[in-house]
XYZ file of C-alpha atoms in Angstrom:
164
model
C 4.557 -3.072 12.931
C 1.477 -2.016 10.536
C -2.111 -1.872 10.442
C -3.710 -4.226 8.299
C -7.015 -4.335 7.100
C -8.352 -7.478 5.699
C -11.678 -7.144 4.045
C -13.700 -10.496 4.445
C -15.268 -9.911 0.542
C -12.296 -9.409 -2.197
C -13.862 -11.702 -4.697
C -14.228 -8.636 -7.138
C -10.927 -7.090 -6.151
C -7.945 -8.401 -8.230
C -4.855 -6.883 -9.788
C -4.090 -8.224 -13.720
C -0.358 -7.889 -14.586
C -0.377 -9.152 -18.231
C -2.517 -12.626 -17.987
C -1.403 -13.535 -14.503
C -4.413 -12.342 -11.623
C -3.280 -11.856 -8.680
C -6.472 -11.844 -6.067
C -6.328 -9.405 -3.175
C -5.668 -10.214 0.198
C -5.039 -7.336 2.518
C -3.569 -3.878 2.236
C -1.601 -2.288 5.055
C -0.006 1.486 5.902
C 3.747 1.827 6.550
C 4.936 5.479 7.998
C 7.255 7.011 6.321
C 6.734 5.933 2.444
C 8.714 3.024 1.659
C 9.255 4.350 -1.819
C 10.056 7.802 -3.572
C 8.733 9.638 -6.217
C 11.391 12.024 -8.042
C 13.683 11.628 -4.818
C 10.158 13.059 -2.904
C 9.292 11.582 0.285
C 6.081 10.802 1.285
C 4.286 10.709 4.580
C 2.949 7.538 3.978
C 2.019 4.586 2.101
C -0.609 2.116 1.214
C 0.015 -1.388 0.401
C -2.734 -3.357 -1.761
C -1.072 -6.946 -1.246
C -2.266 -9.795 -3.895
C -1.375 -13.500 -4.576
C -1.959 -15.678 -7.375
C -2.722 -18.624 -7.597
C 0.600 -19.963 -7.526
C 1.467 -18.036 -4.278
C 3.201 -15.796 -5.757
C 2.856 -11.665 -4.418
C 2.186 -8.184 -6.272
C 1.681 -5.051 -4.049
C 0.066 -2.313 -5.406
C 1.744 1.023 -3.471
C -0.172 4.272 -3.286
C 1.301 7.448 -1.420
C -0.504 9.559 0.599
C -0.175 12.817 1.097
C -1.423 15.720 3.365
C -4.225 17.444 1.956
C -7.917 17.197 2.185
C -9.704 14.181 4.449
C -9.946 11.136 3.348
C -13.451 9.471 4.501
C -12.809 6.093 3.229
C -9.683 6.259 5.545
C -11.406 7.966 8.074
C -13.746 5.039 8.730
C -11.064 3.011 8.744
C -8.838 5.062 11.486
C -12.339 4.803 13.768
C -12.446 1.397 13.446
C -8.477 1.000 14.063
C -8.000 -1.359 17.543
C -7.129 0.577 20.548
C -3.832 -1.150 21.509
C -0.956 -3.088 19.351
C -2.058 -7.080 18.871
C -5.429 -5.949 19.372
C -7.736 -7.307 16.668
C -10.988 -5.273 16.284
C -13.429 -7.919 14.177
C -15.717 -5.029 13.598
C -17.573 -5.340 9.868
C -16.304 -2.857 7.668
C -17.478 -2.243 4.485
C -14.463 -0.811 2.690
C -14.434 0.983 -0.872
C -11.018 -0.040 -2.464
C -11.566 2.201 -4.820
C -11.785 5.486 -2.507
C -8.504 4.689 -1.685
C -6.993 4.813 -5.102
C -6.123 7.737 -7.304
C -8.018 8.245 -10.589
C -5.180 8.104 -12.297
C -3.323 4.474 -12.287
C -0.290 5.477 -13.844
C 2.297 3.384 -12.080
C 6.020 2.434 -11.696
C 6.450 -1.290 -11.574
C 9.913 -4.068 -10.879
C 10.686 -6.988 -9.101
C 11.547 -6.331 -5.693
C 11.109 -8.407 -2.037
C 8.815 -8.569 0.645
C 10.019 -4.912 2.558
C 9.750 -6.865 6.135
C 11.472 -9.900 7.243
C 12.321 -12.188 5.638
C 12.489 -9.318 3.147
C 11.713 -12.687 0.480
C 12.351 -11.708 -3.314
C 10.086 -12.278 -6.241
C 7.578 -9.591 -4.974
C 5.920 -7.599 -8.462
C 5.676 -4.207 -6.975
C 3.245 -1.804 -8.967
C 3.865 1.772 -7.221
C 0.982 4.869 -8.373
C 2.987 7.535 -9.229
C -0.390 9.951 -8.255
C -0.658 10.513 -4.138
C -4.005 10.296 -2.652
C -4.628 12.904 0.010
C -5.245 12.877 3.799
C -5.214 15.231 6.673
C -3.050 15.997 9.002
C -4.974 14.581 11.327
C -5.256 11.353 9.302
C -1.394 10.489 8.639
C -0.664 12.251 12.374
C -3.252 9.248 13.701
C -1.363 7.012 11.516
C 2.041 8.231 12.441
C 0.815 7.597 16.157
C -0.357 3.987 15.500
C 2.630 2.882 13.828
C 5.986 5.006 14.943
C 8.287 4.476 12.006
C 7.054 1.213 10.817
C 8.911 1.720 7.153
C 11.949 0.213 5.527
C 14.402 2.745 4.225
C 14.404 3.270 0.916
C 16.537 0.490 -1.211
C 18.781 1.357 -3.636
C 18.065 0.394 -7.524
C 21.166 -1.842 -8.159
C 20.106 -3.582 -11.028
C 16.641 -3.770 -10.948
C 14.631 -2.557 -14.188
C 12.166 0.023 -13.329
C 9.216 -0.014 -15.817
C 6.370 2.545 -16.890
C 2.834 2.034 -17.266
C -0.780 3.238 -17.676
C-alpha cells in the first residue's frame, strides 16, 4: 500500500547513527503522515529506509507539506506506474538530497516496522523541518495511495530523543 522507489546506485547514500552505518535501501510515501509534529498533522510522509550490516533498520522520516513544487518529486510522480503491482523499471536518476530539508534537525527512538508484521527494533530518525509540495503533488499522491498510513502510536514508554 505505498510507492517505493528503489534507486539502483545508493553506494554514497548512508545514514550514521553514532558508529553504526546503516546503507540505504529504498524510501517510500505513506498518506496521511505516520508521525506528528507538536500534535500537527501532516499530509504526508517520506520514508528513507536503511539496513546495516547486521540487518538491522533505521528510517529516516521527512514530512511534506503543501507549498511550492517539488521537482525532484515531480520526476518521480511522472515516472510513478500506472496501476497498483505495476513495476515501471524506468532509470531514474534521483537526488536524495532534493528531497531533504536543509535543516536535519530530527526526533529519533526505537520504534517497529509501521506495516505488518509491525517488527520492533526499527531506529526511527523523524526531521522535524517539512519539505514542501503542491497540491497537485500530495493530491497525486493521495490518489496513488488512498490512506496507506498507520495511525499515529501512542508514546508509552518509549524515550524520544533530540538531535542536530
Amino acid at each position: 500500500h505505498t510507492l517505493q522507489f528503489a534507486p539502483q546506485e545508493t553506494s554514497a547514500a548512508v545514514l550514521m547513527i553514532g558508529q553504526d552505518m546503516f546503507s540505504f535501501a529504498q524510501f517510500h510515501f505513506h498518506v496521511p503522515a505516520e508521525h506528528t509534529l507538536d500534535r500537527r498533522a501532516f499530509p504526508v510522509e517520506l520514508h528513507f529506509v536503511h539496513r546495516n550490516s547486521a540487518g538491522n533498520l533505521a528510517v529516516l522520516g521527512v514530512f511534506i507539506e503543501d507549498g511550492a513544487e517539488n521537482a525532484e518529486l515531480a520526476a518521480l510522480l511522472a515516472a510513478m506506474p500506472a496501476a497498483q503491482g505495476e513495476e515501471n523499471a524506468a532509470q531514474l536518476e534521483v537526488d536524495l538530497n532534493a528531497l531533504l530539508p536543509a535543516d536535519r534537525a530530527y526526533f529519533a527512538y526505537a520504534g517497529s516496522l509501521t506495516t505488518p508484521p509491525c517488527s520492533e527494533g526499527v531506529r526511527w530518525n523523524v526531521l522535524a523541518t517539512p519539505i514542501f509540495a503542491s497540491r497537485d503533488q500530495i493530491e497525486a499522491l493521495t490518489a496513488a495511495l488512498g490512506a496507506s498510513n498507520r495511525e499515529v502510536q501512542p508514546l508509552n514508554t518509549r524515550v524520544l530523543t533530540f538531535g542536530e
